[in-house]
Short mmCIF file of C-alpha atoms in Angstrom, two decimals:
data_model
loop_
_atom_site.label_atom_id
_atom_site.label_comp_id
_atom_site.label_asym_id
_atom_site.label_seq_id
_atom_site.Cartn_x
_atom_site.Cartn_y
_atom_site.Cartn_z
CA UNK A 28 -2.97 -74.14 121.13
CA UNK A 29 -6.76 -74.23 120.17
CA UNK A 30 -8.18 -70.87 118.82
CA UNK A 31 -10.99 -70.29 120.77
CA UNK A 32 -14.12 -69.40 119.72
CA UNK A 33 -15.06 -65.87 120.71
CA UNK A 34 -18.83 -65.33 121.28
CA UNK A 35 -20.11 -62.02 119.53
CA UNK A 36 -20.13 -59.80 122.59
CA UNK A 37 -16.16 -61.03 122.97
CA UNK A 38 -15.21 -60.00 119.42
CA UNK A 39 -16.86 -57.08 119.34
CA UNK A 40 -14.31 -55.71 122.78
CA UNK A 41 -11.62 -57.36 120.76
CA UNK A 42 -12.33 -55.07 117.79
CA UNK A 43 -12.58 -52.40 120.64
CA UNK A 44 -9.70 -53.21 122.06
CA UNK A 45 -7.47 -53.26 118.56
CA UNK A 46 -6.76 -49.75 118.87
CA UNK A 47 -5.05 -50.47 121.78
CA UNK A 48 -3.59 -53.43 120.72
CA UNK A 49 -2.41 -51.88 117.85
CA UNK A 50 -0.45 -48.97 119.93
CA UNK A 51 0.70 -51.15 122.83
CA UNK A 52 2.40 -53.42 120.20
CA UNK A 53 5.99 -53.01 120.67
CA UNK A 54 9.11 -54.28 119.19
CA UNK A 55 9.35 -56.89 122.53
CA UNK A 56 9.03 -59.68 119.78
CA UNK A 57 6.52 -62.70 119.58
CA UNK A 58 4.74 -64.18 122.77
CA UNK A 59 5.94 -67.78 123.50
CA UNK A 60 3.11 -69.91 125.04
CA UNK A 61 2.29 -69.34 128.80
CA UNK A 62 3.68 -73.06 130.02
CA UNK A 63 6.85 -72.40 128.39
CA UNK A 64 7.23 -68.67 129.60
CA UNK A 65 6.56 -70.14 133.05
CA UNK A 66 8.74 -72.90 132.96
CA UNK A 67 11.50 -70.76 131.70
CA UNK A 68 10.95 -68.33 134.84
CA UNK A 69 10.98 -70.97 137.57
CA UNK A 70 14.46 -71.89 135.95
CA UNK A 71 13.72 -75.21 134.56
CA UNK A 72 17.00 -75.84 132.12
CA UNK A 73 15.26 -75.21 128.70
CA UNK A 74 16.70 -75.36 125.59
CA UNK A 75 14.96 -71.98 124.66
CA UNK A 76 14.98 -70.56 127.82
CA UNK A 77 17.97 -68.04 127.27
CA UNK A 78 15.20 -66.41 124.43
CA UNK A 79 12.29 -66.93 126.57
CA UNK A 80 13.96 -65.12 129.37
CA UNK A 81 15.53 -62.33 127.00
CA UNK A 82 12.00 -61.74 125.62
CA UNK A 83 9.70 -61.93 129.09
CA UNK A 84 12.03 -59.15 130.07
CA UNK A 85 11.25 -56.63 127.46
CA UNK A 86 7.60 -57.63 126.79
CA UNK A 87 5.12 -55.95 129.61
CA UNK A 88 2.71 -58.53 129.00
CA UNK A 89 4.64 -61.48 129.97
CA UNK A 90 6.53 -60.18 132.50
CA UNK A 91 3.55 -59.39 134.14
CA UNK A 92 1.44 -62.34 133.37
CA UNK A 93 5.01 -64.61 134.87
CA UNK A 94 4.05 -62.18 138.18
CA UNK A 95 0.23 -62.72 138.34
CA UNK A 96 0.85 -66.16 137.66
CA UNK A 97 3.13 -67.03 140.02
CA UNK A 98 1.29 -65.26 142.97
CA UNK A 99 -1.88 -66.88 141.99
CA UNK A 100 -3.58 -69.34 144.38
CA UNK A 101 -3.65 -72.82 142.64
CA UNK A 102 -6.00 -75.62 145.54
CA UNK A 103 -3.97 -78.16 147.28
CA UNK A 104 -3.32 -81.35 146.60
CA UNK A 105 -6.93 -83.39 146.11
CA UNK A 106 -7.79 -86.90 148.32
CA UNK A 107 -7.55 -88.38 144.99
CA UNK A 108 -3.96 -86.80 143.84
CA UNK A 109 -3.01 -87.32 147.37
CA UNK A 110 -3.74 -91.42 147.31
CA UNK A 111 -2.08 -91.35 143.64
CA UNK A 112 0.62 -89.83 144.91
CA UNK A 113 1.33 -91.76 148.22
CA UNK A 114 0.95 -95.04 145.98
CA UNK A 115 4.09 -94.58 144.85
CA UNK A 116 6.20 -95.41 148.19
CA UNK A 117 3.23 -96.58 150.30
CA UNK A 118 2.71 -100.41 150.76
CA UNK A 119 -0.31 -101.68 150.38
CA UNK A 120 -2.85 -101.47 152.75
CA UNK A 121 -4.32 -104.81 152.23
CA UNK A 122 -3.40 -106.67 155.85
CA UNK A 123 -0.92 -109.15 154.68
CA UNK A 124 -0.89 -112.65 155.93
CA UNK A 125 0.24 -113.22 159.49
CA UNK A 126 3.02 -115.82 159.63
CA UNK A 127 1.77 -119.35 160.76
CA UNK A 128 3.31 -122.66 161.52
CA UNK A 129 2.39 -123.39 157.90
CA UNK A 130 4.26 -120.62 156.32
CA UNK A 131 7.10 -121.75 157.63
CA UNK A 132 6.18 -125.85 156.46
CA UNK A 133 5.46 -125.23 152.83
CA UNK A 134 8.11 -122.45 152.60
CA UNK A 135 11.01 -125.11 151.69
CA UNK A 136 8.51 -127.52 149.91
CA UNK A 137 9.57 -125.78 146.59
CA UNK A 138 13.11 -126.24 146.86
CA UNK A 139 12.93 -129.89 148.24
CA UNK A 140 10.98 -130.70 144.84
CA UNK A 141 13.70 -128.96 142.83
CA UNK A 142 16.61 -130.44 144.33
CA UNK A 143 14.85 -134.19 144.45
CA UNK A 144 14.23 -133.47 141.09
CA UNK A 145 18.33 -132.40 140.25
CA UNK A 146 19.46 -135.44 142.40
CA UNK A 147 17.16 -138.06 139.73
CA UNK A 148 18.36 -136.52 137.03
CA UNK A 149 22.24 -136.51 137.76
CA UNK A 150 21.53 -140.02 139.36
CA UNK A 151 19.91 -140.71 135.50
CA UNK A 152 22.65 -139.03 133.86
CA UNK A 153 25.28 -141.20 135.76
CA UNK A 154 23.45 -144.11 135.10
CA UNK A 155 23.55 -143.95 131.40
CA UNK A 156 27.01 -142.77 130.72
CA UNK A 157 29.16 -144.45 133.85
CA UNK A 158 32.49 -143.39 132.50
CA UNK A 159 31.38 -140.17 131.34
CA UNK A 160 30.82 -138.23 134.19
CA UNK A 161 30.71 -134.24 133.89
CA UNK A 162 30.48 -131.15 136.52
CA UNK A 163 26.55 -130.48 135.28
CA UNK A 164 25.43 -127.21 137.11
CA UNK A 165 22.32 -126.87 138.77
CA UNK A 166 20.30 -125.02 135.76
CA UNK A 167 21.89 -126.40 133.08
CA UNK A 168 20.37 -129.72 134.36
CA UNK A 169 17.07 -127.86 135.29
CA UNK A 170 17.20 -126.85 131.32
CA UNK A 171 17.14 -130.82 130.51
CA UNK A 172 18.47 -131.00 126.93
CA UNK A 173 18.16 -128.05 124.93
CA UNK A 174 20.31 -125.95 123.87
CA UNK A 175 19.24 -122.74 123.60
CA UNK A 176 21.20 -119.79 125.33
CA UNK A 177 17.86 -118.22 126.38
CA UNK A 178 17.92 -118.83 130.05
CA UNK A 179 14.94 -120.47 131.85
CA UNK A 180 12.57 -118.40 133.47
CA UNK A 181 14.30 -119.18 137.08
CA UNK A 182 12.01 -122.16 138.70
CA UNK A 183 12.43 -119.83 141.10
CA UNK A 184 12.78 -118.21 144.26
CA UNK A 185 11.52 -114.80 142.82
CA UNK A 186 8.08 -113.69 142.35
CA UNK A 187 9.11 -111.85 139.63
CA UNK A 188 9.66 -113.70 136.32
CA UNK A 189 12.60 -112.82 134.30
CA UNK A 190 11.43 -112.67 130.64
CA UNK A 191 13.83 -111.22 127.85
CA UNK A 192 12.05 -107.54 126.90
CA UNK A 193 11.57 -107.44 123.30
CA UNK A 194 13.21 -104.95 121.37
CA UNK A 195 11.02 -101.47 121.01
CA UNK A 196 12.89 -98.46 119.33
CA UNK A 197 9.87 -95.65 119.35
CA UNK A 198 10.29 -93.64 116.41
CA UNK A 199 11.31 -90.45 118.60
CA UNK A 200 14.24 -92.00 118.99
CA UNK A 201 15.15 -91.56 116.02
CA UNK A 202 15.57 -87.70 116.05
CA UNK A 203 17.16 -87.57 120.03
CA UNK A 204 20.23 -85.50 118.87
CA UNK A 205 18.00 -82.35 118.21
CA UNK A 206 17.11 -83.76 114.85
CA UNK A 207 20.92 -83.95 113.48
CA UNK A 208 19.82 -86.66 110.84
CA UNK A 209 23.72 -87.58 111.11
CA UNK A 210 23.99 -88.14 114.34
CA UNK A 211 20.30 -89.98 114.61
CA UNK A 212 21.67 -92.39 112.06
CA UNK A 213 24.75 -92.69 114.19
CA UNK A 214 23.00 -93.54 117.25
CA UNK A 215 20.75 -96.38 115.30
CA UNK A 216 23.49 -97.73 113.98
CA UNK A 217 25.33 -98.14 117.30
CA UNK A 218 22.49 -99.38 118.90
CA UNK A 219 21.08 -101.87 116.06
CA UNK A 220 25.06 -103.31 116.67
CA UNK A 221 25.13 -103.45 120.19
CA UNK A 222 21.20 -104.62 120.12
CA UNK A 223 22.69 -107.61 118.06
CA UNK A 224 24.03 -110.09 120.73
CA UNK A 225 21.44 -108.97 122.37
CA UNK A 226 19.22 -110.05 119.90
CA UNK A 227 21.14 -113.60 119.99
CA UNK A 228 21.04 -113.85 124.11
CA UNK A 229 24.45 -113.15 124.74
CA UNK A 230 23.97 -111.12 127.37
CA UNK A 231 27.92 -110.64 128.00
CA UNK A 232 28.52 -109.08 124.35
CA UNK A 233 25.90 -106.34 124.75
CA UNK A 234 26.51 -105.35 128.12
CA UNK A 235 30.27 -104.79 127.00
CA UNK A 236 28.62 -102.68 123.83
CA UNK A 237 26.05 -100.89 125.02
CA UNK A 238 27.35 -100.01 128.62
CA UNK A 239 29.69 -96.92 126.27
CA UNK A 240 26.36 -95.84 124.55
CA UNK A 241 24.76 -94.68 127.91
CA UNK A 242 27.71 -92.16 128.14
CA UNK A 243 27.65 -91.68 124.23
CA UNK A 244 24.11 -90.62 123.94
CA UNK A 245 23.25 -89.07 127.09
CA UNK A 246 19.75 -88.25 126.29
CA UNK A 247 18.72 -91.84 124.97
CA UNK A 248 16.95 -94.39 127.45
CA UNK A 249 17.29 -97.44 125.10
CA UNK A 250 21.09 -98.06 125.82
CA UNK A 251 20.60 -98.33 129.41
CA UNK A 252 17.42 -100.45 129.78
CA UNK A 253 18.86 -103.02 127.15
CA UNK A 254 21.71 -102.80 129.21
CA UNK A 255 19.74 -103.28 132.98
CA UNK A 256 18.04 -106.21 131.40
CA UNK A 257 21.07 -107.95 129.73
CA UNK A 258 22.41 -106.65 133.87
CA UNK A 259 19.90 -109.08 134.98
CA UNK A 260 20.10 -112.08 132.64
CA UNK A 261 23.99 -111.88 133.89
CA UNK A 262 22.84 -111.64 137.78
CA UNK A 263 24.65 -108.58 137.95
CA UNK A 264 21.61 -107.21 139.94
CA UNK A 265 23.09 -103.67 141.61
CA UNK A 266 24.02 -102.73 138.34
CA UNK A 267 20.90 -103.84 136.29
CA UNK A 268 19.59 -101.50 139.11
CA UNK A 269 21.27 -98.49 138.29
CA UNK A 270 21.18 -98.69 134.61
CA UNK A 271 17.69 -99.23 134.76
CA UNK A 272 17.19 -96.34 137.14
CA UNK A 273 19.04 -94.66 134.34
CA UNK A 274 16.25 -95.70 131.96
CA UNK A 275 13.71 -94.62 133.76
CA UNK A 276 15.14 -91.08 134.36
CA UNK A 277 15.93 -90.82 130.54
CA UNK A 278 12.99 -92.70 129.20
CA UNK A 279 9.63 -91.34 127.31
CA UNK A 280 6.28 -93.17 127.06
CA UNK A 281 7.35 -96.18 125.38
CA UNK A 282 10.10 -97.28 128.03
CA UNK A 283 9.15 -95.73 130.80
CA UNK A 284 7.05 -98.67 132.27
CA UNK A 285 9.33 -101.03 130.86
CA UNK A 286 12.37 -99.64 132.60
CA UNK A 287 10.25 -99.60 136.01
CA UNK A 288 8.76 -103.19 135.61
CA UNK A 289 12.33 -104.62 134.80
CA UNK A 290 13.73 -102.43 138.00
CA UNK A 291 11.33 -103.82 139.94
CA UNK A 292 12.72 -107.59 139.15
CA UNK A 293 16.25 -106.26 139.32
CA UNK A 294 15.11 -104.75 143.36
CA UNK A 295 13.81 -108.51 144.05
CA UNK A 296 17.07 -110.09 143.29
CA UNK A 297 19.37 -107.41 144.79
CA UNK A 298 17.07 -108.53 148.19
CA UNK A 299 14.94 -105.38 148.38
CA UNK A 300 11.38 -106.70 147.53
CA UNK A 301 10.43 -103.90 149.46
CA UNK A 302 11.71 -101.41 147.21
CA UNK A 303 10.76 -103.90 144.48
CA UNK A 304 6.90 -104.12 145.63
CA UNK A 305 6.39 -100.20 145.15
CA UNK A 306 7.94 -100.18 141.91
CA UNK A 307 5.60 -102.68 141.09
CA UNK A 308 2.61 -101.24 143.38
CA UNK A 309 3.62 -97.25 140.47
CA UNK A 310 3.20 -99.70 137.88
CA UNK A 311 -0.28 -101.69 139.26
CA UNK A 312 -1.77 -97.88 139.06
CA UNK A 313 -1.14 -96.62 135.70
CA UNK A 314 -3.07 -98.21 132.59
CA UNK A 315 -0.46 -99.71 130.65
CA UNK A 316 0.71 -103.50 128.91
CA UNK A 317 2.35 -103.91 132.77
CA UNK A 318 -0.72 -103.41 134.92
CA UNK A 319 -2.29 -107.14 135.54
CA UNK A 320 1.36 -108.33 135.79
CA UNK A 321 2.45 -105.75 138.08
CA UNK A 322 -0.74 -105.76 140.72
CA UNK A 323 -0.33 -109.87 140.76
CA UNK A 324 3.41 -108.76 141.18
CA UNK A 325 2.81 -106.86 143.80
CA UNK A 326 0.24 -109.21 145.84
CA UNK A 327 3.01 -111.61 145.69
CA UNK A 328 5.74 -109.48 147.23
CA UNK A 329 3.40 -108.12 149.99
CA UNK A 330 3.44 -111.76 150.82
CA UNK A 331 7.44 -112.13 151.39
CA UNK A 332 8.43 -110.80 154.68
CA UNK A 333 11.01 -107.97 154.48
CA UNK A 334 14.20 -108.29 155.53
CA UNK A 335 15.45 -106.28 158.06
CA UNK A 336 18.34 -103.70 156.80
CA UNK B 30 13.47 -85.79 163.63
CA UNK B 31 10.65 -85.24 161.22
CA UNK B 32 8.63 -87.89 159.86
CA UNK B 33 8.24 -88.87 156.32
CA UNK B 34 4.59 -88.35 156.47
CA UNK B 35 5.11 -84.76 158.54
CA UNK B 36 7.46 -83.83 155.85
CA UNK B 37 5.27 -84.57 152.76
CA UNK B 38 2.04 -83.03 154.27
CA UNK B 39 4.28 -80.22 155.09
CA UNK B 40 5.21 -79.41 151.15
CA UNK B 41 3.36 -81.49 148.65
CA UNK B 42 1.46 -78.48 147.95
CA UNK B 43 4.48 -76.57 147.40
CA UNK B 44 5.96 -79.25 145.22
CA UNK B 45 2.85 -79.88 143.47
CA UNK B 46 2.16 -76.21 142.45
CA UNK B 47 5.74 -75.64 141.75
CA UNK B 48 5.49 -78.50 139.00
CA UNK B 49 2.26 -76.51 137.76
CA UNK B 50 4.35 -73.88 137.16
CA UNK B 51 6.94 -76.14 135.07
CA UNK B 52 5.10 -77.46 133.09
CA UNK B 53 1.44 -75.90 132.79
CA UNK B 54 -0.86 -78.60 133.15
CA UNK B 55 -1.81 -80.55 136.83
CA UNK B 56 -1.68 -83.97 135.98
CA UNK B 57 1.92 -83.92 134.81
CA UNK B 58 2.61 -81.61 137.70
CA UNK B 59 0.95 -84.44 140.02
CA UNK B 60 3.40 -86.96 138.26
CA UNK B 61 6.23 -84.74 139.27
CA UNK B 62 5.15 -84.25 142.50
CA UNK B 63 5.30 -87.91 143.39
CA UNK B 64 8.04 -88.96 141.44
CA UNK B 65 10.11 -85.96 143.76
CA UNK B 66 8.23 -87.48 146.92
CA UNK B 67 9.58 -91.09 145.66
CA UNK B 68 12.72 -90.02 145.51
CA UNK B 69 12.97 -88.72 148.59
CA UNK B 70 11.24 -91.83 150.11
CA UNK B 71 14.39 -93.40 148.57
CA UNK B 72 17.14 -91.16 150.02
CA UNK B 73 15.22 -90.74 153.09
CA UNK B 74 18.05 -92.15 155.58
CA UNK B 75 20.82 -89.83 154.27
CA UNK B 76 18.93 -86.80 153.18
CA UNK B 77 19.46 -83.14 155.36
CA UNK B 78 15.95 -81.98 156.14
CA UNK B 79 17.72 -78.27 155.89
CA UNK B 80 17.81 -78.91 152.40
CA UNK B 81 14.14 -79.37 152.06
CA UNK B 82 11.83 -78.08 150.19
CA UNK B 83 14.69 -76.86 147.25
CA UNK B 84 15.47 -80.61 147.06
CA UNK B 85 12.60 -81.35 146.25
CA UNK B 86 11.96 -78.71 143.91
CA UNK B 87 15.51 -79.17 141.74
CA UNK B 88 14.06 -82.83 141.15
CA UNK B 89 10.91 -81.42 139.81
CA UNK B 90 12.82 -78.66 137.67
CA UNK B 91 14.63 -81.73 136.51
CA UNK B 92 12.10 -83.52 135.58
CA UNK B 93 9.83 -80.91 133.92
CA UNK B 94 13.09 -80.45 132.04
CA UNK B 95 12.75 -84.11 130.76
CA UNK B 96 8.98 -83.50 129.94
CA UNK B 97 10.05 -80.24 127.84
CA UNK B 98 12.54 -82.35 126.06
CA UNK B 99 10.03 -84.90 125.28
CA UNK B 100 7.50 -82.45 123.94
CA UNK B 101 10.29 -80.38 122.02
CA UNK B 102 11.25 -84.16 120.36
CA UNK B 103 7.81 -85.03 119.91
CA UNK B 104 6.94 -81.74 118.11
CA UNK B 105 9.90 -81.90 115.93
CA UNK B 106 9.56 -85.06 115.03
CA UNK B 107 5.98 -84.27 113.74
CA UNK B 108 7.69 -81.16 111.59
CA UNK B 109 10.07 -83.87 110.45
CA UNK B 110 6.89 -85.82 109.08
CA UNK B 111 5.25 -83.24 107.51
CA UNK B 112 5.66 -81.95 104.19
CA UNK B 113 7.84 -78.70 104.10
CA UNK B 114 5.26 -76.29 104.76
CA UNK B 115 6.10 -73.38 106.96
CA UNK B 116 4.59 -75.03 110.36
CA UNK B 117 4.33 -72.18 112.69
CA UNK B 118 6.24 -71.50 115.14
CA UNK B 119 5.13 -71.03 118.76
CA UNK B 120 7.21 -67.54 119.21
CA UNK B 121 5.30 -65.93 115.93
CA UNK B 122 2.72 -64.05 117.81
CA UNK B 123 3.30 -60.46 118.27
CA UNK B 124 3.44 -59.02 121.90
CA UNK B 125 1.13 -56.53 122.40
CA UNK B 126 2.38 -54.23 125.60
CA UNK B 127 1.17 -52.23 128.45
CA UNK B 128 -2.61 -53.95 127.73
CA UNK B 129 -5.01 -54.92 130.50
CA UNK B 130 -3.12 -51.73 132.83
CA UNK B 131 -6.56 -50.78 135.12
CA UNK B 132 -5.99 -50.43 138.66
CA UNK B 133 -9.55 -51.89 139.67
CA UNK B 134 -7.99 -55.42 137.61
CA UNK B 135 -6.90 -58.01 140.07
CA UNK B 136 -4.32 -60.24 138.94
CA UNK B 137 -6.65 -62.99 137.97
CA UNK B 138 -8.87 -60.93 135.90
CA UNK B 139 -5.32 -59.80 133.93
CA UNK B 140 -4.56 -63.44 133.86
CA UNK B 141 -8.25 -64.20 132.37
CA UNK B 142 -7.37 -61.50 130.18
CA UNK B 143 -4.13 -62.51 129.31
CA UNK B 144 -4.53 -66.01 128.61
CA UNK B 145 -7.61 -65.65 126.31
CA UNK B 146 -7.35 -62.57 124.40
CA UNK B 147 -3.32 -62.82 123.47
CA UNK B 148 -2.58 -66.22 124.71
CA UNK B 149 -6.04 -67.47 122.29
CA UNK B 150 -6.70 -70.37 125.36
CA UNK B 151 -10.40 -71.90 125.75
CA UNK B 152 -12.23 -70.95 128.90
CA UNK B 153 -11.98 -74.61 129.56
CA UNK B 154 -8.07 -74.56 129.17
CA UNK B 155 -8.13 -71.28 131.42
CA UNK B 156 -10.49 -72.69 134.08
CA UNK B 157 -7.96 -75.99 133.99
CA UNK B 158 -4.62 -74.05 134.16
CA UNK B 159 -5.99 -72.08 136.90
CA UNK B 160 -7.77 -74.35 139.09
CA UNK B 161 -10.52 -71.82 138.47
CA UNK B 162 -14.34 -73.36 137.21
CA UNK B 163 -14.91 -72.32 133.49
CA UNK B 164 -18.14 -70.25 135.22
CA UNK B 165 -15.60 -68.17 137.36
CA UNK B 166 -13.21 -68.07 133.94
CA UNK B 167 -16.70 -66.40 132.30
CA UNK B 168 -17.37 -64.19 135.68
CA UNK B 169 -13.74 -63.16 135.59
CA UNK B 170 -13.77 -62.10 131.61
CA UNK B 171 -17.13 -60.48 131.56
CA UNK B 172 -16.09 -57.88 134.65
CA UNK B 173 -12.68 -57.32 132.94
CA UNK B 174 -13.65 -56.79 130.16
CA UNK B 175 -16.62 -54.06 131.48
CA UNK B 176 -14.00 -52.28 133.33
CA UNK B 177 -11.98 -52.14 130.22
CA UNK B 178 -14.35 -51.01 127.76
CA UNK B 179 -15.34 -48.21 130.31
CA UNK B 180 -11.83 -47.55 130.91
CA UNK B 181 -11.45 -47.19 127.31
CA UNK B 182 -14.93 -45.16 126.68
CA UNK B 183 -13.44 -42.32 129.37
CA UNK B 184 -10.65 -42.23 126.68
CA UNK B 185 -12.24 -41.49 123.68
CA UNK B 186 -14.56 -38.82 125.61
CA UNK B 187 -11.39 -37.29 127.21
#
């Protein structure tokens, strides 16, 4: 809280007013701050609110400044908060384009190019080794020769690209059991292990270690968006959506946009790109490393028509 | 049945001013207010319109508990950093009682009052927590604190 600075003719009635002070001041113990007193009375579950409570009760000033406060007339929502806030569901207004006879010609260009390009190679690979002749699955053979356990960005039927998320542990994180140094060491240690295959792409290994950390540390976000994402890489998209919405609920500064960007890919791929464009259309709004990608994200899925549910 | 439009002109500024008073300040209370709108957007087919607006409200409260356990991790993570010096703690200030009791006082002069002579808040923090311009904040004080002072004079010549 800033100390204000009192012009003269204010700290001369606050030296009036000491006597006052100085009788009216009671035994109701110390003043928390207004937003916490307030948030305590509209019974938001604080931590402190049990104290809060036990104090607005006995002190006159609070209990009366909780009264005037709540009865006070705040103004309505502005145009401005009003078009921030419908952004969230609303789909763009932009007029998307109307379906045409072309749509519907260069819609399956893309996927005749990939699978001409799947029938050369196998027709190469055959070639070359005659007697040889393995099962070679579509992206393994879209991967060409390396092998590296990162998957491909999907050539892809998406407009969302699936990119690993690198690994951010804010430094909050550190104290989320209520500063219990043992138990913050506890939680980095699980997570640094089950961040490991992670680390190494296998997606399979940290799902299976990090899915019991979600219910271990109920307050951290980390566990379930490394989890959602390794969700994806494994197409196991209704469950990458859950653990991400997990994320999000759970999740500070640092991962909050994260969690919604990477929900927003997991929405595509369940088949909701409707659901998918206003995650994207929350992100394309707030300043952040996921803007540019999120507003081009969102263009992209105002172009795919919706599918009727 | 109601639309979704009908139904979030009907309470955003419920939901919005009940997230003021969770957590204090307007923009986070505007955050809240559309996250609870979005997630009504997304349970729109199977939610009871009876149970509207305390729906709505219970996912603010939840949220503005999230936000309080974000600040309360943020702020002791700075006490972690810092050297051990006694950092001071936001419950140390002693509660005056039965202050600001004049009958000509409305409740936003006592709220003026409140907020800048115990509470030790700007005019432009009042004027911002209130909705109020910091020029009404100034009007506000300055008649408050006249009625006070003669309030007080009538006192001492009693």
């Amino acid at each position: 809280m800033n100390r204000p600075d009192f012009h003269p003719e204010e700290s001369e009635f606050l030296r009036e007013m000491e006597p006052t002070l100085a009788r009216n001041r009671s035994l109701a113990g110390p003043c928390p701050p207004t937003d916490l007193l307030m948030a305590a009375v509209s019974g938001v579950p604080l931590e402190d609110a049990g104290a809060v409570l036990e104090h607005a009760a006995r002190c006159p000033i609070c209990a009366q400044l909780s009264r005037d406060l709540a009865a006070h007339e705040l103004p309505g929502v502005s145009d401005a908060e009003d078009r921030r806030i419908r952004a969230r569901w609303e789909p763009r207004r932009a007029p998307r384009p109307t379906a045409s006879v072309w749509n519907w010609l260069w819609r399956p260009l893309p996927a005749a190019v990939v699978f001409a390009t799947l029938a050369a190679l196998v027709a190469i690979a055959v070639r070359k080794s005659p007697s040889v002749i393995q099962p070679v699955s579509p992206v393994e053979t879209a991967r060409g020769p390396s092998v590296s356990p990162t998957p491909a960005p999907a050539p892809s039927a998406f407009a969302l690209v699936l990119q690993k998320a690198a690994i951010k542990i804010p430094a909050a994180a550190v104290l989320i059991y209520r500063s219990d140094r043992k138990d913050s060491q506890a939680f980095l240690k699980d997570l640094a292990a089950a961040l490991e295959p992670y680390r190494r792409d296998d997606y399979a290994e940290a799902a299976r270690l990090l899915a019991p950390l979600t219910g271990k540390y109920p307050d951290a976000a980390e566990p379930a968006f490394y989890l959602g994402v390794s969700q994806l890489f494994l197409n196991q998209n209704e469950s990458a959506i859950a653990s991400l919405q997990m994320a999000g609920r759970r999740a500070g500064e640092t991962l909050r946009d994260d969690a919604s960007w990477y929900l927003a890919l997991a929405l595509e791929r369940a088949g909701k790109p409707d659901d998918a464009r206003r995650e994207a259309e929350a992100l394309c709004i707030r300043a952040g490393e996921y803007k540019d990608k999120a507003c081009a994200a969102a263009h992209e899925l105002g172009k795919v028509e919706p599918k009727p549910r | 049945m109601e639309s979704f439009e009908a139904v979030y002109r009907k309470y955003r500024d419920i939901v919005l001013h009940f997230g003021i008073q969770c957590v204090g300040r307007r923009e986070i209370a505007e955050e809240l207010t559309a996250e609870a709108f979005l997630e009504l957007h997304r349970h729109w087919e199977t939610i009871e319109l009876e149970r509207l607006p305390s729906w709505l409200l219970t996912v603010v409260k939840n949220r503005a508990a999230d936000h309080w356990r974000r600040k309360e991790l943020e702020r002791r993570y700075m006490v972690a950093e810092l050297p051990p010096i006694q950092t001071p703690n936001p419950l140390s200030r002693p509660a005056p009682a039965g202050l600001f009791e004049n009958a000509a006082l409305k409740p936003v002069h006592r709220i003026c009052l409140t907020l800048r002579y115990v509470q030790e808040m700007t005019v432009a923090e009042i004027a911002a927590r209130l909705g109020l311009t910091e020029v009404q904040v100034k009007g506000h004080l300055q008649y408050a604190r006249g009625l006070l002072r003669k309030q007080l004079s009538g006192e001492v010549s009693r």
